[in-house]
Structure formats: C-alpha cells, structure tokens
mmCIF file of C-alpha atoms in Angstrom:
data_model
loop_
_atom_site.group_PDB
_atom_site.id
_atom_site.type_symbol
_atom_site.label_atom_id
_atom_site.label_comp_id
_atom_site.label_asym_id
_atom_site.label_seq_id
_atom_site.Cartn_x
_atom_site.Cartn_y
_atom_site.Cartn_z
ATOM 1 C CA MET A 1 10.700 -23.938 -61.631
ATOM 2 C CA GLN A 2 10.301 -25.055 -65.276
ATOM 3 C CA LEU A 3 13.188 -25.424 -67.489
ATOM 4 C CA THR A 4 13.071 -24.737 -71.270
ATOM 5 C CA HIS A 5 15.403 -25.968 -73.956
ATOM 6 C CA ILE A 6 16.486 -23.817 -76.711
ATOM 7 C CA PRO A 7 18.351 -25.911 -79.233
ATOM 8 C CA GLY A 8 20.602 -23.271 -81.196
ATOM 9 C CA GLN A 9 22.348 -19.769 -80.220
ATOM 10 C CA SER A 10 20.189 -18.064 -83.121
ATOM 11 C CA GLU A 11 16.899 -19.678 -81.951
ATOM 12 C CA TYR A 12 17.548 -18.641 -78.302
ATOM 13 C CA ARG A 13 18.209 -15.018 -79.345
ATOM 14 C CA GLN A 14 15.346 -14.891 -81.551
ATOM 15 C CA ARG A 15 13.259 -16.724 -78.594
ATOM 16 C CA LEU A 16 14.492 -14.000 -76.029
ATOM 17 C CA THR A 17 13.417 -10.980 -78.226
ATOM 18 C CA ALA A 18 10.007 -12.468 -79.204
ATOM 19 C CA ASP A 19 9.170 -13.389 -75.413
ATOM 20 C CA PHE A 20 10.354 -10.153 -74.098
ATOM 21 C CA ALA A 21 8.377 -8.178 -76.861
ATOM 22 C CA ALA A 22 5.290 -10.248 -75.484
ATOM 23 C CA GLY A 23 5.934 -9.560 -72.141
ATOM 24 C CA THR A 24 6.043 -13.230 -71.666
ATOM 25 C CA PRO A 25 9.783 -13.661 -70.916
ATOM 26 C CA ALA A 26 11.247 -16.674 -68.643
ATOM 27 C CA ASP A 27 12.009 -15.354 -64.937
ATOM 28 C CA ILE A 28 15.660 -16.248 -65.482
ATOM 29 C CA VAL A 29 17.798 -15.896 -68.629
ATOM 30 C CA LEU A 30 21.622 -16.424 -69.763
ATOM 31 C CA ILE A 31 22.680 -13.695 -71.937
ATOM 32 C CA ASN A 32 26.048 -12.926 -73.051
ATOM 33 C CA TYR A 33 27.494 -9.265 -72.173
ATOM 34 C CA ARG A 34 27.475 -8.408 -76.043
ATOM 35 C CA ARG A 35 23.540 -8.809 -76.290
ATOM 36 C CA PHE A 36 22.093 -7.855 -72.697
ATOM 37 C CA ALA A 37 22.183 -4.291 -73.296
ATOM 38 C CA GLY A 38 19.563 -4.430 -75.759
ATOM 39 C CA PHE A 39 17.117 -5.572 -73.248
ATOM 40 C CA ALA A 40 18.298 -3.408 -70.110
ATOM 41 C CA ALA A 41 17.653 -0.433 -72.509
ATOM 42 C CA LYS A 42 13.715 -1.178 -72.764
ATOM 43 C CA GLY A 43 13.715 -1.536 -68.879
ATOM 44 C CA THR A 44 13.062 -5.493 -69.436
ATOM 45 C CA LEU A 45 15.877 -6.937 -67.010
ATOM 46 C CA GLU A 46 15.766 -6.301 -63.024
ATOM 47 C CA PRO A 47 19.010 -4.921 -62.112
ATOM 48 C CA LEU A 48 20.784 -7.727 -59.604
ATOM 49 C CA GLY A 49 23.286 -5.077 -57.940
ATOM 50 C CA PRO A 50 21.032 -4.795 -55.063
ATOM 51 C CA TYR A 51 20.041 -8.755 -54.553
ATOM 52 C CA LEU A 52 23.913 -8.965 -54.831
ATOM 53 C CA ASP A 53 24.649 -6.352 -51.840
ATOM 54 C CA LYS A 54 22.229 -8.265 -49.338
ATOM 55 C CA SER A 55 23.493 -11.740 -50.364
ATOM 56 C CA SER A 56 25.332 -13.865 -47.593
ATOM 57 C CA LEU A 57 26.081 -16.453 -50.166
ATOM 58 C CA ILE A 58 27.947 -14.581 -52.811
ATOM 59 C CA LYS A 59 29.954 -10.925 -52.743
ATOM 60 C CA ARG A 60 31.056 -8.732 -55.513
ATOM 61 C CA ASP A 61 34.780 -9.274 -54.628
ATOM 62 C CA ASP A 62 34.283 -12.989 -55.191
ATOM 63 C CA PHE A 63 34.043 -12.453 -58.586
ATOM 64 C CA TYR A 64 36.595 -11.502 -61.562
ATOM 65 C CA THR A 65 36.143 -7.851 -62.018
ATOM 66 C CA GLU A 66 36.691 -8.432 -65.756
ATOM 67 C CA SER A 67 33.143 -10.184 -65.782
ATOM 68 C CA MET A 68 31.521 -8.252 -63.354
ATOM 69 C CA GLY A 69 32.088 -4.685 -65.364
ATOM 70 C CA ALA A 70 30.637 -6.066 -68.857
ATOM 71 C CA PHE A 71 27.444 -6.288 -67.120
ATOM 72 C CA ASP A 72 26.895 -2.747 -65.812
ATOM 73 C CA TRP A 73 24.224 -0.921 -67.474
ATOM 74 C CA ASN A 74 23.922 2.818 -66.625
ATOM 75 C CA GLY A 75 25.989 2.423 -63.397
ATOM 76 C CA GLN A 76 24.065 -0.574 -62.411
ATOM 77 C CA LEU A 77 24.970 -4.169 -62.165
ATOM 78 C CA THR A 78 22.122 -6.006 -64.416
ATOM 79 C CA CYS A 79 23.333 -9.733 -64.579
ATOM 80 C CA ILE A 80 25.620 -11.664 -62.897
ATOM 81 C CA PRO A 81 28.358 -13.376 -64.749
ATOM 82 C CA GLN A 82 28.507 -17.235 -64.672
ATOM 83 C CA ASN A 83 31.691 -17.352 -66.694
ATOM 84 C CA LEU A 84 34.477 -15.670 -68.461
ATOM 85 C CA SER A 85 37.078 -16.546 -71.080
ATOM 86 C CA SER A 86 39.563 -15.263 -73.554
ATOM 87 C CA LEU A 87 40.065 -16.535 -77.267
ATOM 88 C CA VAL A 88 42.980 -19.091 -76.992
ATOM 89 C CA VAL A 89 44.643 -21.339 -79.585
ATOM 90 C CA TYR A 90 43.684 -24.973 -79.350
ATOM 91 C CA TYR A 91 46.502 -27.107 -81.291
ATOM 92 C CA ASN A 92 46.853 -30.589 -82.587
ATOM 93 C CA LYS A 93 49.962 -31.675 -80.714
ATOM 94 C CA ASN A 94 50.251 -35.029 -82.905
ATOM 95 C CA LEU A 95 50.394 -32.714 -85.774
ATOM 96 C CA PHE A 96 53.136 -30.336 -84.326
ATOM 97 C CA ASP A 97 54.997 -33.649 -83.840
ATOM 98 C CA GLN A 98 54.646 -34.578 -86.889
ATOM 99 C CA ALA A 99 55.964 -31.334 -88.975
ATOM 100 C CA GLY A 100 59.196 -31.373 -86.111
ATOM 101 C CA LEU A 101 57.559 -28.028 -84.305
ATOM 102 C CA ALA A 102 57.860 -26.947 -80.699
ATOM 103 C CA TYR A 103 54.467 -26.368 -78.847
ATOM 104 C CA PRO A 104 53.620 -23.010 -78.724
ATOM 105 C CA LYS A 105 55.028 -20.886 -75.855
ATOM 106 C CA ASP A 106 53.244 -18.490 -73.840
ATOM 107 C CA ASP A 107 55.122 -15.526 -75.405
ATOM 108 C CA TRP A 108 54.980 -16.319 -79.064
ATOM 109 C CA THR A 109 54.525 -13.788 -81.713
ATOM 110 C CA TRP A 110 52.875 -13.015 -84.638
ATOM 111 C CA GLU A 111 55.270 -13.942 -86.914
ATOM 112 C CA GLU A 112 55.964 -17.404 -84.993
ATOM 113 C CA PHE A 113 52.083 -18.135 -85.250
ATOM 114 C CA GLN A 114 52.031 -17.234 -88.963
ATOM 115 C CA ALA A 115 55.019 -19.555 -89.576
ATOM 116 C CA THR A 116 53.498 -22.107 -87.376
ATOM 117 C CA ALA A 117 50.210 -22.015 -89.540
ATOM 118 C CA GLN A 118 52.164 -22.088 -92.949
ATOM 119 C CA ALA A 119 54.561 -25.148 -91.661
ATOM 120 C CA LEU A 120 51.116 -26.949 -90.712
ATOM 121 C CA THR A 121 49.457 -26.205 -94.162
ATOM 122 C CA ILE A 122 49.812 -29.160 -96.343
ATOM 123 C CA ASP A 123 48.917 -29.739 -99.792
ATOM 124 C CA ALA A 124 50.551 -33.027 -101.044
ATOM 125 C CA ASP A 125 49.378 -32.778 -104.368
ATOM 126 C CA ASN A 126 49.922 -29.289 -105.388
ATOM 127 C CA ASP A 127 46.131 -28.936 -106.699
ATOM 128 C CA GLY A 128 45.527 -25.890 -104.563
ATOM 129 C CA ASN A 129 43.189 -27.642 -101.942
ATOM 130 C CA PRO A 130 45.429 -28.616 -99.374
ATOM 131 C CA GLU A 131 44.714 -31.754 -97.236
ATOM 132 C CA GLN A 132 45.339 -30.254 -94.098
ATOM 133 C CA TYR A 133 45.101 -26.344 -93.187
ATOM 134 C CA GLY A 134 47.363 -24.943 -90.236
ATOM 135 C CA LEU A 135 44.854 -22.497 -88.863
ATOM 136 C CA GLY A 136 40.811 -22.624 -88.650
ATOM 137 C CA THR A 137 38.584 -19.631 -87.495
ATOM 138 C CA GLU A 138 35.010 -18.171 -87.318
ATOM 139 C CA ALA A 139 35.170 -15.241 -89.705
ATOM 140 C CA SER A 140 33.925 -12.606 -87.145
ATOM 141 C CA ILE A 141 35.234 -9.288 -86.250
ATOM 142 C CA PHE A 142 35.117 -11.039 -82.515
ATOM 143 C CA ARG A 143 38.190 -12.998 -83.809
ATOM 144 C CA VAL A 144 40.414 -10.480 -84.934
ATOM 145 C CA THR A 145 39.691 -7.676 -82.449
ATOM 146 C CA PRO A 146 42.379 -8.650 -80.002
ATOM 147 C CA PHE A 147 44.820 -8.634 -82.753
ATOM 148 C CA ILE A 148 43.807 -4.943 -83.347
ATOM 149 C CA TRP A 149 44.373 -4.548 -79.615
ATOM 150 C CA GLN A 150 47.506 -5.745 -79.403
ATOM 151 C CA ASN A 151 48.501 -3.834 -82.502
ATOM 152 C CA GLY A 152 47.553 -0.526 -80.877
ATOM 153 C CA GLY A 153 44.253 0.272 -82.279
ATOM 154 C CA ASP A 154 40.627 -0.023 -81.511
ATOM 155 C CA LEU A 155 37.055 -0.769 -82.791
ATOM 156 C CA VAL A 156 35.904 2.468 -81.822
ATOM 157 C CA ASP A 157 36.791 6.172 -81.258
ATOM 158 C CA ASP A 158 36.130 6.349 -77.433
ATOM 159 C CA PRO A 159 35.423 2.671 -75.802
ATOM 160 C CA ALA A 160 33.472 4.128 -72.950
ATOM 161 C CA LYS A 161 31.355 6.483 -75.366
ATOM 162 C CA PRO A 162 31.571 5.273 -78.927
ATOM 163 C CA THR A 163 30.409 7.667 -81.497
ATOM 164 C CA ARG A 164 31.871 5.622 -84.522
ATOM 165 C CA LEU A 165 33.947 2.707 -85.484
ATOM 166 C CA ASN A 166 37.635 3.470 -85.738
ATOM 167 C CA LEU A 167 38.985 1.043 -88.010
ATOM 168 C CA ASN A 168 40.683 2.961 -90.351
ATOM 169 C CA THR A 169 43.736 3.859 -88.153
ATOM 170 C CA PRO A 170 47.129 2.597 -89.383
ATOM 171 C CA GLU A 171 47.090 -0.140 -85.994
ATOM 172 C CA ALA A 172 43.932 -1.203 -86.874
ATOM 173 C CA ALA A 173 44.530 -1.376 -90.353
ATOM 174 C CA GLY A 174 47.698 -3.428 -89.850
ATOM 175 C CA ALA A 175 46.050 -5.951 -87.890
ATOM 176 C CA LEU A 176 43.076 -6.454 -90.420
ATOM 177 C CA GLU A 177 45.565 -6.686 -93.383
ATOM 178 C CA TRP A 178 47.691 -9.177 -91.387
ATOM 179 C CA PHE A 179 44.760 -11.446 -90.557
ATOM 180 C CA THR A 180 43.207 -11.507 -93.652
ATOM 181 C CA ASP A 181 46.628 -12.216 -95.380
ATOM 182 C CA LEU A 182 46.663 -15.406 -93.875
ATOM 183 C CA GLN A 183 43.806 -16.463 -96.130
ATOM 184 C CA VAL A 184 44.077 -14.502 -98.721
ATOM 185 C CA LYS A 185 47.805 -14.490 -99.473
ATOM 186 C CA HIS A 186 49.165 -17.220 -97.399
ATOM 187 C CA HIS A 187 46.254 -19.479 -97.481
ATOM 188 C CA VAL A 188 46.538 -21.357 -94.399
ATOM 189 C CA ILE A 189 43.060 -20.876 -93.539
ATOM 190 C CA PRO A 190 40.285 -22.767 -95.568
ATOM 191 C CA SER A 191 38.456 -20.776 -98.415
ATOM 192 C CA ARG A 192 34.832 -19.910 -98.249
ATOM 193 C CA GLU A 193 34.182 -23.009 -100.532
ATOM 194 C CA GLN A 194 36.337 -25.290 -98.584
ATOM 195 C CA GLU A 195 34.794 -23.862 -95.115
ATOM 196 C CA LEU A 196 31.244 -25.077 -96.502
ATOM 197 C CA ALA A 197 32.594 -28.395 -97.882
ATOM 198 C CA GLU A 198 33.923 -29.014 -94.112
ATOM 199 C CA PRO A 199 33.587 -26.675 -91.466
ATOM 200 C CA HIS A 200 36.756 -25.908 -89.583
ATOM 201 C CA GLU A 201 35.480 -27.140 -86.390
ATOM 202 C CA VAL A 202 34.974 -30.615 -87.949
ATOM 203 C CA ARG A 203 38.482 -30.610 -89.609
ATOM 204 C CA PHE A 204 40.219 -30.003 -86.150
ATOM 205 C CA LEU A 205 37.929 -32.825 -84.750
ATOM 206 C CA ASN A 206 38.966 -34.946 -88.091
ATOM 207 C CA GLY A 207 42.687 -34.226 -87.507
ATOM 208 C CA ARG A 208 43.102 -31.940 -90.205
ATOM 209 C CA LEU A 209 43.621 -28.731 -88.911
ATOM 210 C CA GLY A 210 46.707 -27.687 -86.892
ATOM 211 C CA MET A 211 45.213 -24.983 -84.839
ATOM 212 C CA ILE A 212 41.777 -23.313 -84.153
ATOM 213 C CA LEU A 213 40.738 -19.811 -82.350
ATOM 214 C CA ASN A 214 37.923 -20.516 -80.049
ATOM 215 C CA SER A 215 37.136 -19.578 -76.389
ATOM 216 C CA ARG A 216 36.444 -22.176 -73.298
ATOM 217 C CA ARG A 217 33.143 -23.266 -74.780
ATOM 218 C CA GLY A 218 35.175 -26.054 -77.567
ATOM 219 C CA VAL A 219 36.379 -27.911 -74.523
ATOM 220 C CA PRO A 220 33.624 -30.174 -74.276
ATOM 221 C CA THR A 221 33.196 -31.294 -77.654
ATOM 222 C CA TYR A 222 36.953 -31.729 -77.988
ATOM 223 C CA ARG A 223 37.294 -34.005 -75.127
ATOM 224 C CA GLU A 224 35.415 -36.801 -77.164
ATOM 225 C CA ILE A 225 38.589 -36.678 -79.185
ATOM 226 C CA THR A 226 40.177 -40.125 -79.144
ATOM 227 C CA SER A 227 42.567 -40.017 -82.434
ATOM 228 C CA PHE A 228 44.924 -37.523 -81.422
ATOM 229 C CA ASP A 229 46.475 -35.433 -78.298
ATOM 230 C CA TRP A 230 45.602 -31.532 -78.207
ATOM 231 C CA ASP A 231 46.169 -28.459 -75.863
ATOM 232 C CA VAL A 232 45.776 -24.870 -75.356
ATOM 233 C CA ALA A 233 47.889 -22.030 -75.560
ATOM 234 C CA PRO A 234 47.370 -18.292 -75.390
ATOM 235 C CA LEU A 235 47.118 -15.906 -78.439
ATOM 236 C CA PRO A 236 50.483 -14.820 -80.119
ATOM 237 C CA THR A 237 51.256 -11.232 -78.970
ATOM 238 C CA GLY A 238 51.799 -8.517 -81.145
ATOM 239 C CA LYS A 239 52.841 -4.716 -79.859
ATOM 240 C CA SER A 240 51.054 -5.920 -76.473
ATOM 241 C CA ARG A 241 48.967 -8.710 -74.938
ATOM 242 C CA ALA A 242 45.264 -8.377 -75.313
ATOM 243 C CA GLY A 243 42.431 -10.914 -75.032
ATOM 244 C CA ILE A 244 38.862 -10.468 -75.822
ATOM 245 C CA LEU A 245 36.061 -11.315 -73.101
ATOM 246 C CA HIS A 246 33.650 -14.010 -73.635
ATOM 247 C CA ALA A 247 30.991 -13.835 -70.675
ATOM 248 C CA ASP A 248 27.228 -14.936 -70.124
ATOM 249 C CA GLY A 249 25.477 -13.674 -67.104
ATOM 250 C CA TYR A 250 22.275 -14.846 -64.961
ATOM 251 C CA CYS A 251 19.669 -12.199 -65.826
ATOM 252 C CA MET A 252 16.322 -11.704 -64.250
ATOM 253 C CA ALA A 253 13.251 -10.614 -66.392
ATOM 254 C CA ALA A 254 11.646 -7.333 -64.756
ATOM 255 C CA ALA A 255 8.323 -8.512 -65.492
ATOM 256 C CA SER A 256 9.014 -11.953 -63.470
ATOM 257 C CA GLN A 257 6.258 -12.677 -60.787
ATOM 258 C CA GLU A 258 8.738 -14.996 -59.172
ATOM 259 C CA LYS A 259 11.595 -12.574 -57.965
ATOM 260 C CA ILE A 260 12.755 -14.195 -54.958
ATOM 261 C CA ALA A 261 12.620 -17.749 -56.310
ATOM 262 C CA ALA A 262 14.674 -16.496 -59.279
ATOM 263 C CA TRP A 263 17.264 -14.958 -57.442
ATOM 264 C CA ALA A 264 17.523 -17.810 -54.931
ATOM 265 C CA PHE A 265 18.414 -19.831 -58.429
ATOM 266 C CA ILE A 266 20.753 -17.233 -59.614
ATOM 267 C CA GLU A 267 22.487 -16.714 -56.133
ATOM 268 C CA PHE A 268 23.100 -20.695 -55.807
ATOM 269 C CA ALA A 269 24.068 -21.065 -59.626
ATOM 270 C CA ASN A 270 26.789 -18.450 -59.064
ATOM 271 C CA SER A 271 27.943 -19.627 -55.669
ATOM 272 C CA VAL A 272 31.038 -22.122 -54.878
ATOM 273 C CA GLU A 273 28.987 -25.221 -54.744
ATOM 274 C CA GLY A 274 26.681 -23.913 -58.088
ATOM 275 C CA GLN A 275 29.799 -23.145 -60.355
ATOM 276 C CA THR A 276 31.727 -26.074 -59.031
ATOM 277 C CA LEU A 277 28.839 -28.119 -60.329
ATOM 278 C CA VAL A 278 29.019 -26.475 -63.861
ATOM 279 C CA ALA A 279 32.897 -26.645 -63.779
ATOM 280 C CA ALA A 280 32.537 -30.256 -64.104
ATOM 281 C CA SER A 281 31.467 -29.560 -67.808
ATOM 282 C CA GLY A 282 34.439 -28.253 -68.849
ATOM 283 C CA ARG A 283 32.590 -25.617 -70.961
ATOM 284 C CA THR A 284 33.219 -22.665 -68.946
ATOM 285 C CA VAL A 285 35.912 -20.801 -66.768
ATOM 286 C CA PRO A 286 34.395 -20.067 -63.851
ATOM 287 C CA SER A 287 33.313 -16.212 -62.938
ATOM 288 C CA LEU A 288 34.605 -16.813 -59.067
ATOM 289 C CA ARG A 289 38.060 -16.754 -58.625
ATOM 290 C CA SER A 290 38.010 -19.428 -55.741
ATOM 291 C CA VAL A 291 36.579 -22.022 -58.278
ATOM 292 C CA ALA A 292 38.644 -20.863 -61.072
ATOM 293 C CA GLU A 293 41.589 -21.499 -59.064
ATOM 294 C CA SER A 294 40.311 -24.985 -57.549
ATOM 295 C CA PRO A 295 40.721 -28.540 -58.942
ATOM 296 C CA ALA A 296 36.856 -28.280 -60.130
ATOM 297 C CA PHE A 297 38.672 -26.008 -62.878
ATOM 298 C CA LEU A 298 42.262 -27.002 -63.011
ATOM 299 C CA ASP A 299 41.572 -30.548 -62.977
ATOM 300 C CA PRO A 300 44.891 -32.354 -63.862
ATOM 301 C CA ASN A 301 43.142 -35.619 -64.938
ATOM 302 C CA ALA A 302 41.173 -33.456 -67.825
ATOM 303 C CA LYS A 303 41.994 -31.683 -70.996
ATOM 304 C CA PRO A 304 43.128 -29.263 -71.779
ATOM 305 C CA ALA A 305 46.376 -30.034 -69.566
ATOM 306 C CA ASN A 306 46.877 -26.286 -69.992
ATOM 307 C CA SER A 307 43.706 -24.705 -68.500
ATOM 308 C CA ARG A 308 45.476 -22.170 -66.611
ATOM 309 C CA VAL A 309 46.122 -20.363 -69.749
ATOM 310 C CA PHE A 310 42.573 -19.282 -69.479
ATOM 311 C CA LEU A 311 43.641 -17.685 -66.011
ATOM 312 C CA ASP A 312 46.819 -16.457 -66.998
ATOM 313 C CA VAL A 313 45.168 -14.214 -69.672
ATOM 314 C CA ILE A 314 42.686 -12.809 -67.655
ATOM 315 C CA PRO A 315 44.500 -9.570 -66.654
ATOM 316 C CA TYR A 316 44.804 -8.425 -70.266
ATOM 317 C CA ILE A 317 41.129 -9.257 -71.348
ATOM 318 C CA ARG A 318 39.387 -6.561 -72.660
ATOM 319 C CA SER A 319 35.807 -6.369 -73.314
ATOM 320 C CA VAL A 320 33.751 -4.584 -76.617
ATOM 321 C CA PRO A 321 31.357 -1.763 -76.099
ATOM 322 C CA VAL A 322 28.314 -1.983 -73.774
ATOM 323 C CA MET A 323 25.543 -0.767 -76.329
ATOM 324 C CA ASP A 324 22.026 -1.337 -76.724
ATOM 325 C CA THR A 325 22.835 -1.302 -80.593
ATOM 326 C CA TRP A 326 25.932 -3.318 -80.201
ATOM 327 C CA VAL A 327 24.675 -6.476 -81.785
ATOM 328 C CA ASP A 328 23.724 -4.427 -84.914
ATOM 329 C CA ILE A 329 27.161 -2.933 -85.226
ATOM 330 C CA GLU A 330 28.703 -6.248 -85.126
ATOM 331 C CA GLU A 331 26.457 -8.100 -87.432
ATOM 332 C CA ILE A 332 27.518 -5.411 -90.075
ATOM 333 C CA MET A 333 31.254 -5.689 -89.443
ATOM 334 C CA ASN A 334 30.993 -9.511 -89.522
ATOM 335 C CA ILE A 335 29.363 -9.107 -92.930
ATOM 336 C CA GLU A 336 31.996 -7.148 -94.095
ATOM 337 C CA PHE A 337 34.984 -8.855 -92.235
ATOM 338 C CA GLU A 338 33.779 -12.372 -93.839
ATOM 339 C CA ARG A 339 34.192 -10.703 -97.351
ATOM 340 C CA ALA A 340 37.579 -9.318 -96.909
ATOM 341 C CA LEU A 341 38.869 -12.652 -95.226
ATOM 342 C CA HIS A 342 37.882 -14.288 -98.344
ATOM 343 C CA GLY A 343 39.105 -12.007 -100.911
ATOM 344 C CA ASP A 344 36.158 -10.397 -102.236
ATOM 345 C CA ILE A 345 37.133 -7.020 -101.224
ATOM 346 C CA GLY A 346 40.198 -5.710 -99.708
ATOM 347 C CA TYR A 347 40.215 -5.343 -95.608
ATOM 348 C CA ASP A 348 40.321 -1.224 -96.289
ATOM 349 C CA GLU A 349 37.028 -1.507 -98.250
ATOM 350 C CA ALA A 350 35.504 -3.840 -96.064
ATOM 351 C CA MET A 351 35.979 -1.943 -92.873
ATOM 352 C CA ARG A 352 35.019 1.573 -94.818
ATOM 353 C CA LEU A 353 31.958 0.031 -95.510
ATOM 354 C CA ALA A 354 31.324 -1.271 -92.237
ATOM 355 C CA THR A 355 31.964 2.354 -90.687
ATOM 356 C CA GLU A 356 29.282 3.715 -93.033
ATOM 357 C CA ARG A 357 26.842 1.087 -92.499
ATOM 358 C CA SER A 358 26.866 1.127 -88.837
ATOM 359 C CA ALA A 359 26.914 4.796 -88.565
ATOM 360 C CA GLU A 360 23.104 5.064 -87.863
ATOM 361 C CA PHE A 361 23.477 3.088 -84.746
ATOM 362 C CA PHE A 362 25.921 4.797 -82.936
ATOM 363 C CA PRO A 363 24.679 8.043 -80.805
ATOM 364 C CA GLN A 364 25.937 11.322 -82.044
ATOM 365 C CA PRO A 365 27.962 13.461 -80.248
#
C-alpha cells in the first residue's frame, strides 16, 4: 500500500476533489464528517456498514454513537470514525496565576468567561494594541455554533431536513452578538490586523494569549511548549450545555480495486491496537470507548492534565447537518461571520447576508 502525503487541509480537499472527479482516488481517504457527504452523494464512496457488520475485530457498539451517526448517508454508515472531539478552552496557567485568576471550573458561565478574557487582556501603554490578549479564536461559524446551541438557537430550521439557515431568531442572534462583542466591544480578541501580524495560535505558543478555542488537534503542537504550563477546560455554559462535534472518518473509494486490503487497513486502524497507536500522538480523541478510557489517551504523564474534559463533554456534543452542499453553506457563513467579528458589519447584517447567499444550496420544501 502506498501512502501519499498532502501538506495542508486546503490542498488535501482540492486533491480529493480532483482525484475523485478524475476517477483515480486513493483506496482509503480520511475525511471530516462535514465534507464526506459531497462525495457520498456522487456515489464515489463505498458504504462501510456491511463490512463493519461482518467484522470480528470491531463492532458498532464499540464506538461513541456521537461519531458514528455523523457518517450516515441515506441511512447507510459510509465511513468509520477514527476520532471525535469537541471544542474546548486551552489556557495558559502562568498568565492566570499572574492575574490572580482561579483556573476555569467545569460549570463556568459566559459571564465568567468574558470577565476572565477581559482580565487577561493587557494594554500597558494604552496605545490600543494590547501586549497580551485574553482570547484567540478562528473566525469561523464553527467556533460560535456551540454558543448558539447553548442559547437555545440553531443554525438551520430543521437539523434533520434543513431548508434554510435559521440565524435570525432571538436565541441565535443573542449568541452571535455576545460572541462578536468579545472583539468589537470588549477587544479581548485580536483585531483582523493584529491577527494577520501574529496569528492567535502563535500568540498562545509565545505566551501572550490567555485562552484559545480549539479541538484536540492542538495538543501535539502545544506539547512542545516549555516556557509555561497549560491545560484545558470545557466551554463556558449558557442556558444549557452544548459542544460541537469534530470527527474524521476512514472512507473507502467505490472505485477501489483493492477493497479487501483497504477494509483490512480501515478495520485495523479502528481496532483497539490501531487506535492505541494513534492516541500516543495526542492529536485525537479515540472514537473507541475502550481506548478513550484507557491510559493510551488518559495518560497522567502527558499534557493536558485534564484530558478527561474531552470525554466528559461527549454527551453534550452535537453535529452540524450532514449535507452534500454543507461545505458551500459553511463557507458563506464563515465569510460573513468573519466580517462581523471584526466589525465590518453588524452580526445581524452578516447573518442576513449569509441566509440570502446560502439559499440556493438548500433543498426547497
């Protein structure tokens, strides 16, 4: 079996699209649940449910249901989830100590989160360009979605059969206003110009950022930090608890001429032995319950010390809709949300534009 390395996410998605379109895909690909439906809808992925049902090595019930359900397409399990994660708060313990702040509690609120971010933002010379920021985040709708859910709102009108975005409700609007105010009003998030000058993840690595929103994927990079101590905490809680699913699955190309060998790899990679090997990297939360609960993941000698947070929040994880056009819809929302987060337009105008521009990508009732 030949491995092909693609250096970045954008290049990887472009290569997948080009290879499937040309009829020359790799036998096995790893795809995020938000993106596999576009390939499944074209019949280019081999449904893996029948393979799994015959396996003596892995069983459906071995996996977290939150990750398995995200890879269903038209009632068929299409890919096998290798991992799952939720969004969490990574925080610099040294900066908390210097500010006299208690470390985040499991049940902290939006108000406490905001106050913490404000206390960690320092502009010593009052020039409007803080030397230290309280919070760093990717300017994407994926980062704000769990807060919309926590406030009783939703991205779409019907999660099972969406026909439009549903961001104009008081619940969704309230969450969007609160989140964008963190930058526009409270200035605890770097501005666009400051983000371009020094990306928020670089600020965190350099010890000039108090908190950063990320999934489990940040762990291998953060383990390289030697200048300060850090840990993770769950997202703050609004009216209810909610997290957002991050999950990648192994998929098999329908055009593969080596399906027996391809399944053997996918089966092993998602076995206890296979996932234990990958868990050592720190990058993923295993989709197998037994591995996630084992020392391979909950290693007491490896950071973050509070890795159990990733498991504790699983019951509250929700997924975005599985749609073959979701990539297009999300891209439109990202463009408008980024403008709102940096004060170009109001959050209400941004979501109105996102709703109008994405309408063509929804099936009509």
